[in-house]
Coordinates of C-alpha atoms in Angstrom, one line a residue:
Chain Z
X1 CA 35.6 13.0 39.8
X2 CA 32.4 11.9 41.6
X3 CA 30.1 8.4 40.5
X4 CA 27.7 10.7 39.3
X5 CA 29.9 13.1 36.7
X6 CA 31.9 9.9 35.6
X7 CA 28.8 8.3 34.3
X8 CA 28.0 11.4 33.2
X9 CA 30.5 11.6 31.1
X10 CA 30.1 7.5 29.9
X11 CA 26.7 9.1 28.6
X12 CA 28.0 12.4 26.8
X13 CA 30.4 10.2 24.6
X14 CA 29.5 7.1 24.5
X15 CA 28.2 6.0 20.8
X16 CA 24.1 4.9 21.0
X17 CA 23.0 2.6 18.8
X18 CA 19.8 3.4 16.7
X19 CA 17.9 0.9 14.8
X20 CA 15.1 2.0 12.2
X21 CA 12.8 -0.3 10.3
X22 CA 12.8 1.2 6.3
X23 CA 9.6 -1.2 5.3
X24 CA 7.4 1.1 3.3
X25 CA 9.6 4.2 4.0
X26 CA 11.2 6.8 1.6
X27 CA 14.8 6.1 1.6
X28 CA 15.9 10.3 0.8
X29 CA 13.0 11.5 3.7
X30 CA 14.7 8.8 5.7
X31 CA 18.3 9.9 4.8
X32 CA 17.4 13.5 6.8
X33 CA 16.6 11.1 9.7
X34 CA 19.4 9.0 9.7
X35 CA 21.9 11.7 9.0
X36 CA 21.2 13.4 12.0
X37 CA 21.9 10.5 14.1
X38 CA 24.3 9.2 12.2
X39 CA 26.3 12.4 12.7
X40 CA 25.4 12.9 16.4
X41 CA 24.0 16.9 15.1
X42 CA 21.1 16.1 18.0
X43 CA 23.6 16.2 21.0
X44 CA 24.1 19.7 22.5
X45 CA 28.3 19.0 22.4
X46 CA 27.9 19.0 18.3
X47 CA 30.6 20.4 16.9
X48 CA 32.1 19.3 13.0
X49 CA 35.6 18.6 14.4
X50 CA 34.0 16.4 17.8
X51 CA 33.8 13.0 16.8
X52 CA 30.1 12.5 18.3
X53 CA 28.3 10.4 15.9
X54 CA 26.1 7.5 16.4
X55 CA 25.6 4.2 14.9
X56 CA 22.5 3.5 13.1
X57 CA 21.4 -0.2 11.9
X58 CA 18.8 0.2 9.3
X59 CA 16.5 -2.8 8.6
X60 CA 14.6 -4.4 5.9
X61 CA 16.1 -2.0 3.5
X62 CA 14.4 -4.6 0.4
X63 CA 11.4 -3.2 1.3
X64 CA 11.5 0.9 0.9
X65 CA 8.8 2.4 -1.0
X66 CA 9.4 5.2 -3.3
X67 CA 6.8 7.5 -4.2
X68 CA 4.9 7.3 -7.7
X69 CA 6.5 6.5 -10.3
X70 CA 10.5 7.2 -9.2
X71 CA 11.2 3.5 -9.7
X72 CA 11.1 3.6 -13.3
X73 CA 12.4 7.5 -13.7
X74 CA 15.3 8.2 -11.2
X75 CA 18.4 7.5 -12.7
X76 CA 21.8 6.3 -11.3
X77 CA 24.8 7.2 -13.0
X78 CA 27.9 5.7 -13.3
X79 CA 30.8 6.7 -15.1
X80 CA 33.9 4.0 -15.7
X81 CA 36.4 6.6 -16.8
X82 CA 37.2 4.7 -20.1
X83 CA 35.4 6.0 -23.1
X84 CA 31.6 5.6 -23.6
X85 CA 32.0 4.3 -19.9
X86 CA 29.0 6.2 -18.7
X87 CA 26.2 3.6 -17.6
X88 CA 22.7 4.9 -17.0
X89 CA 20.7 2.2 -14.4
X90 CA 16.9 3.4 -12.9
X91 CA 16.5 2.6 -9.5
X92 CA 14.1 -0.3 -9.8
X93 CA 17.2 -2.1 -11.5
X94 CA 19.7 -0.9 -9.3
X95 CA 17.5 -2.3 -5.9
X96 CA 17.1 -5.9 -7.9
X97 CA 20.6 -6.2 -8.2
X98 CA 21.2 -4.5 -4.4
X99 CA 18.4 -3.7 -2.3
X100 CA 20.7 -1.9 0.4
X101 CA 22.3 0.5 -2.4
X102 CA 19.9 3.1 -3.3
X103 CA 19.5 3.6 1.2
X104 CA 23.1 3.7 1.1
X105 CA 23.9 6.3 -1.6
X106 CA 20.7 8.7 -0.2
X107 CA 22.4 8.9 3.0
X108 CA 25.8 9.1 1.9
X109 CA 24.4 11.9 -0.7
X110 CA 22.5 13.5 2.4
X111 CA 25.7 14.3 3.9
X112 CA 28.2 17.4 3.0
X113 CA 31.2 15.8 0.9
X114 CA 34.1 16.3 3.1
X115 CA 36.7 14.0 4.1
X116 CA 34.5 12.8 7.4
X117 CA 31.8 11.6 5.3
X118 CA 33.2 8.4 4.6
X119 CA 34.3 7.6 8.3
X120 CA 30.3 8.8 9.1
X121 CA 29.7 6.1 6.4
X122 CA 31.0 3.3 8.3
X123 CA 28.8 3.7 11.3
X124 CA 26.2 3.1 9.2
X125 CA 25.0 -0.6 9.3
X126 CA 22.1 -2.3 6.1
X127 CA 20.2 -4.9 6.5
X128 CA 17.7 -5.9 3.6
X129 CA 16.0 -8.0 5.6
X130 CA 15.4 -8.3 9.5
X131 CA 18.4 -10.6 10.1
X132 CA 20.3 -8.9 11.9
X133 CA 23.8 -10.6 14.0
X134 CA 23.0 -11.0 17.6
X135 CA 26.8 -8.7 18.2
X136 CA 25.3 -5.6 16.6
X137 CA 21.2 -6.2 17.4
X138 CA 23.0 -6.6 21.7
X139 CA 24.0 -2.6 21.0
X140 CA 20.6 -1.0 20.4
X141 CA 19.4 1.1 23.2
X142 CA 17.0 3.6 20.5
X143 CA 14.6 3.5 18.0
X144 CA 13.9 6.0 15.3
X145 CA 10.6 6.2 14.8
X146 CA 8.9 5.7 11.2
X147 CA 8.3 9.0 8.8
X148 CA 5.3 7.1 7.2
X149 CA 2.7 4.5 8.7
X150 CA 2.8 1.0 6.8
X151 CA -0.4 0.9 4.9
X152 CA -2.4 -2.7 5.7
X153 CA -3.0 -4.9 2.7
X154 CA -6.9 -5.4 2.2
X155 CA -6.3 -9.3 1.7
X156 CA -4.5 -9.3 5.3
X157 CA -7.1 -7.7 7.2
X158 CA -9.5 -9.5 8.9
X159 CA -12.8 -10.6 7.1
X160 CA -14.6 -10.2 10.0
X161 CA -13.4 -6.3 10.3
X162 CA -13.9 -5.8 6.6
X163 CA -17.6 -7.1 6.5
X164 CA -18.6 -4.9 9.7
X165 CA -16.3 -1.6 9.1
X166 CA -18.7 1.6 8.2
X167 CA -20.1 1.2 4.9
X168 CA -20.2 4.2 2.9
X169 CA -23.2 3.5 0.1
X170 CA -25.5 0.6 -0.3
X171 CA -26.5 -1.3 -3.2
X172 CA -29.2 -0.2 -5.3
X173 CA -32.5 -2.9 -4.7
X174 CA -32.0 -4.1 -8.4
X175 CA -28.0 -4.5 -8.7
X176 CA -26.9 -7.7 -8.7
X177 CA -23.6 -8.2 -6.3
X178 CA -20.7 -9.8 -8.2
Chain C
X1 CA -25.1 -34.9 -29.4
X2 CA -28.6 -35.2 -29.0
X3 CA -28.6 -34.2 -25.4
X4 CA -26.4 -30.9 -26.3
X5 CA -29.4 -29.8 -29.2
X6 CA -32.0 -30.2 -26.6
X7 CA -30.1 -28.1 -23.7
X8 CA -30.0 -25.3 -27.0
X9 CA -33.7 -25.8 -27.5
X10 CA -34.2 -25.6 -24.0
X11 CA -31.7 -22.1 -23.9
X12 CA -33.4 -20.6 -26.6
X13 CA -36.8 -21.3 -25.8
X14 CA -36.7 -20.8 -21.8
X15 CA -36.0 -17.7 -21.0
X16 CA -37.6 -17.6 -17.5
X17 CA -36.1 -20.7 -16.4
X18 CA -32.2 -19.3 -17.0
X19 CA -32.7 -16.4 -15.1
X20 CA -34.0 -17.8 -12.0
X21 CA -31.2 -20.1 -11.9
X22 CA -29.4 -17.6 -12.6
X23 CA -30.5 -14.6 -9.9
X24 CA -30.3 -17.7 -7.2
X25 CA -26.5 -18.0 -7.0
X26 CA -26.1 -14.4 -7.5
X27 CA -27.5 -14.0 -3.9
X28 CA -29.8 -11.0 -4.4
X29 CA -32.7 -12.8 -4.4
X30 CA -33.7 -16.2 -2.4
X31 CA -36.3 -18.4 -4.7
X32 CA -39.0 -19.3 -2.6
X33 CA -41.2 -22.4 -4.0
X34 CA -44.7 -23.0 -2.4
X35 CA -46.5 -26.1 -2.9
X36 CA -50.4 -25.3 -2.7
X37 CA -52.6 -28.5 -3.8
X38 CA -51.7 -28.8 -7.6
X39 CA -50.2 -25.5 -7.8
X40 CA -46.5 -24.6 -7.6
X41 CA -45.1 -21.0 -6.6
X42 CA -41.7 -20.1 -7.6
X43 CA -41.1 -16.6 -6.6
X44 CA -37.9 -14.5 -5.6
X45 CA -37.8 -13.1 -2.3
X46 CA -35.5 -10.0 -2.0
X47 CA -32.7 -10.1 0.7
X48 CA -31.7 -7.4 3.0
X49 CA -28.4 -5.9 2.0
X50 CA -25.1 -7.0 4.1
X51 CA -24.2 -3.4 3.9
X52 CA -27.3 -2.5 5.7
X53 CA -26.8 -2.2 9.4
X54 CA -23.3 -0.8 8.7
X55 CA -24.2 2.4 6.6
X56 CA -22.9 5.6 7.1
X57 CA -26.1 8.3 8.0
X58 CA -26.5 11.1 5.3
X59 CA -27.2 13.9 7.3
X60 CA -27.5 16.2 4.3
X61 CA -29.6 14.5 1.9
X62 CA -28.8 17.0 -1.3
X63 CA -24.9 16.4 -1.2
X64 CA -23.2 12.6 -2.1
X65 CA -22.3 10.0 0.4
X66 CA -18.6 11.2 0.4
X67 CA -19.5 14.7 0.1
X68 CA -21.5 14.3 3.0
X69 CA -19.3 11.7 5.3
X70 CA -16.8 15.1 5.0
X71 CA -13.8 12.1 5.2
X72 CA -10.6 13.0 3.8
X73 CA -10.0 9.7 1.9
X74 CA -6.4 8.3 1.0
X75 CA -5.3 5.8 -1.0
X76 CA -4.5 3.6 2.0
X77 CA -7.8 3.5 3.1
X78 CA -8.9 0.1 1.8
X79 CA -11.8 -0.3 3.9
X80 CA -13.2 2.5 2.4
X81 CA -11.9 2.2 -1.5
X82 CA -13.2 -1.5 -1.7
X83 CA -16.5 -0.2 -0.8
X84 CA -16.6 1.5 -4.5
X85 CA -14.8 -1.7 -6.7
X86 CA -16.3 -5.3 -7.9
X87 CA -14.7 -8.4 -6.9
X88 CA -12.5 -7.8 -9.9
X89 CA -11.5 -4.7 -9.1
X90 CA -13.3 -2.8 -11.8
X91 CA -14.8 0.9 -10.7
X92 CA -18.3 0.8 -10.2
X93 CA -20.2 3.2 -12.2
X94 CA -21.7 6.4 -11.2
X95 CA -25.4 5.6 -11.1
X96 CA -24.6 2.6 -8.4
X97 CA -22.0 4.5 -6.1
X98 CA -24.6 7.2 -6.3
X99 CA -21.7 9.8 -6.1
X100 CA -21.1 13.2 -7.3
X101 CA -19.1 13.7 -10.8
X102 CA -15.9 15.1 -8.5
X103 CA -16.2 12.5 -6.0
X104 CA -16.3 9.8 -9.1
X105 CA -13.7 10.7 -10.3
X106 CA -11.7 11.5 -7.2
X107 CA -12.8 7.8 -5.4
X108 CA -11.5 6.6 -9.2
X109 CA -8.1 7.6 -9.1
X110 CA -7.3 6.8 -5.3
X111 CA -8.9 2.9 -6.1
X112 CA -6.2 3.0 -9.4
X113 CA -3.3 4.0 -6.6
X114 CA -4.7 1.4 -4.1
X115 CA -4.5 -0.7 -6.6
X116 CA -0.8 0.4 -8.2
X117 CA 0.4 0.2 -4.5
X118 CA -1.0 -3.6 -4.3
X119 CA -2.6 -2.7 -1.5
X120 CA -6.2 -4.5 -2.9
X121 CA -4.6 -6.9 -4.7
X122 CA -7.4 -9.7 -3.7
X123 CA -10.1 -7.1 -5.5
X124 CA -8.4 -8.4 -9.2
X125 CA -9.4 -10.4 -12.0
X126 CA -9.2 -13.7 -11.6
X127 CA -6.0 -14.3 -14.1
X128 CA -3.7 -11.5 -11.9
X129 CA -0.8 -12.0 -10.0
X130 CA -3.3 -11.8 -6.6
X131 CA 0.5 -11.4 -4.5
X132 CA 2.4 -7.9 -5.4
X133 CA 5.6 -9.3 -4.6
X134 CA 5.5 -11.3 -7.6
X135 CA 4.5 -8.6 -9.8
X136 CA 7.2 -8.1 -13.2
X137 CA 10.1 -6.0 -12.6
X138 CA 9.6 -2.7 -11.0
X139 CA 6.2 -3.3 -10.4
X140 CA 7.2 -5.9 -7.3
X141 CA 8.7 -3.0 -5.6
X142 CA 6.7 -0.9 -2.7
X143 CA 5.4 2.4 -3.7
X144 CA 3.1 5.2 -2.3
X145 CA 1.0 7.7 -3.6
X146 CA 0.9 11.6 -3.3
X147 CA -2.9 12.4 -3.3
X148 CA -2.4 15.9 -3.8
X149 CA -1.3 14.8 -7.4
X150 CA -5.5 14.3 -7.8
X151 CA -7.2 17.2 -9.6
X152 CA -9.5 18.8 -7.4
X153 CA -8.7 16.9 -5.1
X154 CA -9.4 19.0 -1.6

């Protein structure tokens, strides 16, 4: 085998690791994303049975937006399998007590449920925040890019750029600026 | 005691003298006092807006400034959105935006999603939480806005 086909071959199976930044991002628009990574179904050897996945570390999972007003209204359940077992917990609760659960259960509900699931699972790596160990951050060699821009705070912007950005209607003479 | 019934007296009766303290820290006007032999001229001199050499041209003078700009305005637009809300953020009304009824109501709801989404959280009454991270429960939590949800909107 010639330098050039062996390191060919390095590339075609080797597992890349993917980082993505979840601040202000849906976490089931992001799920699509990851999955596909996560389950290598953007190389041309994809098959089910090859064993071509990638790794994905996904930051600052605390800080996922979801749109409207899903925090109060979608609805984990959880069933113990003892009588009146059955919890009910929105999501809003469910991120206070875990912020990396409700990103971990749209990707793992993203997925097909066969048995690979769970091994496709353990390539995936949370983070809530942006600490992540120097052994796994040393990996990365991709990043998948954002599905939505993070809007900019009004109160972080610069004064200077919010006094002289394009000003849509002036003041009437008589109205008094408060 | 005595000083606090004069200051009344001097409330009641004085009219003119409250509202040009007043109009001075307000910053709309600059009084202006002239000393000419006996005579003393107070008067308020107007002062050219701050918006003034940043405003949009209306190049059709029948439609409203949005209408007219032909932006497609989102809720994360805050340069924009402030441009419609007092320091508290409260809306201002229709007869000072100058806007059209649709727009109003439009350039309403995306300031109330701006708002929700803590994204203008330093345009709030003074007694708010001004940092959304330290908002109660649910409310701390990021969220964004489908405009589409707007009626009429686009």
């Amino acid at each position: 085998m010639s330098v050039l086909k062996r390191v060919q071959q390095w590339a075609t199976f080797a597992r890349v690791w993917h980082i993505y930044d979840a601040t202000w991002q849906n976490p089931f628009a992001s799920a699509e994303l990851i999955k596909k990574y996560l389950m290598g179904l953007y190389k041309p050897i994809y098959h089910p049975m090859n064993d071509c996945g990638d790794h994905v570390i996904v930051i600052n999972s605390a800080e996922i937006a979801l749109p409207g007003d899903e925090w109060t209204k979608r609805v984990y359940f959880h069933h113990t399998g003892y009588p009146g077992g059955a919890t009910w917990t929105l999501a809003w609760e469910l991120h206070t007590k875990d912020p990396k659960m409700i990103l971990y259960k749209a990707v793992y509900r993203g997925m097909k449920g066969n048995l690979q699931r769970r091994h496709t699972m353990q390539r995936l790596h949370i983070f809530p925040d942006a600490n992540v160990p120097a052994h796994l951050l040393g990996n990365v060699s991709n990043q998948i890019k954002q599905l939505r821009p993070i809007p900019k705070r009004l109160d972080h912007m610069d004064p200077e750029v919010v006094k002289n950005s394009p000003k849509i209607f002036d003041y009437p003479k008589d109205y008094i600026v408060r | 005691m005595n000083f606090s019934i004069n200051l009344l007296k001097y409330i009641n009766f004085n009219q003119n003298f409250r509202f040009l303290t007043l109009s001075s820290s307000l910053k709309i006007k600059e009084i202006k006092e002239i000393q000419q032999g006996k005579d003393l001229i107070i008067y308020g001199e107007e002062l050219p807006s701050p918006r003034e050499p940043f405003l949009l041209k209306n190049k059709y003078p029948n439609k409203c400034p949005v209408c007219a700009s032909g932006l497609n305005i989102k809720h994360t637009d805050v340069l924009i959105l402030s441009q419609f809300v007092r320091s508290d953020g409260c809306m201002l009304p229709k007869r000072i935006t100058g806007l059209c009824n649709k727009q109003q109501k439009i350039i309403g709801n995306l300031v109330t999603m701006a708002q929700k989404a803590g994204l203008m959280s330093n345009l709030a009454p003074h007694w708010s939480k001004k940092d959304p991270k330290k908002r109660y429960q649910w409310k701390k939590f990021n969220k964004y806005f489908d405009e589409s949800t707007i009626k009429n909107y686009n």
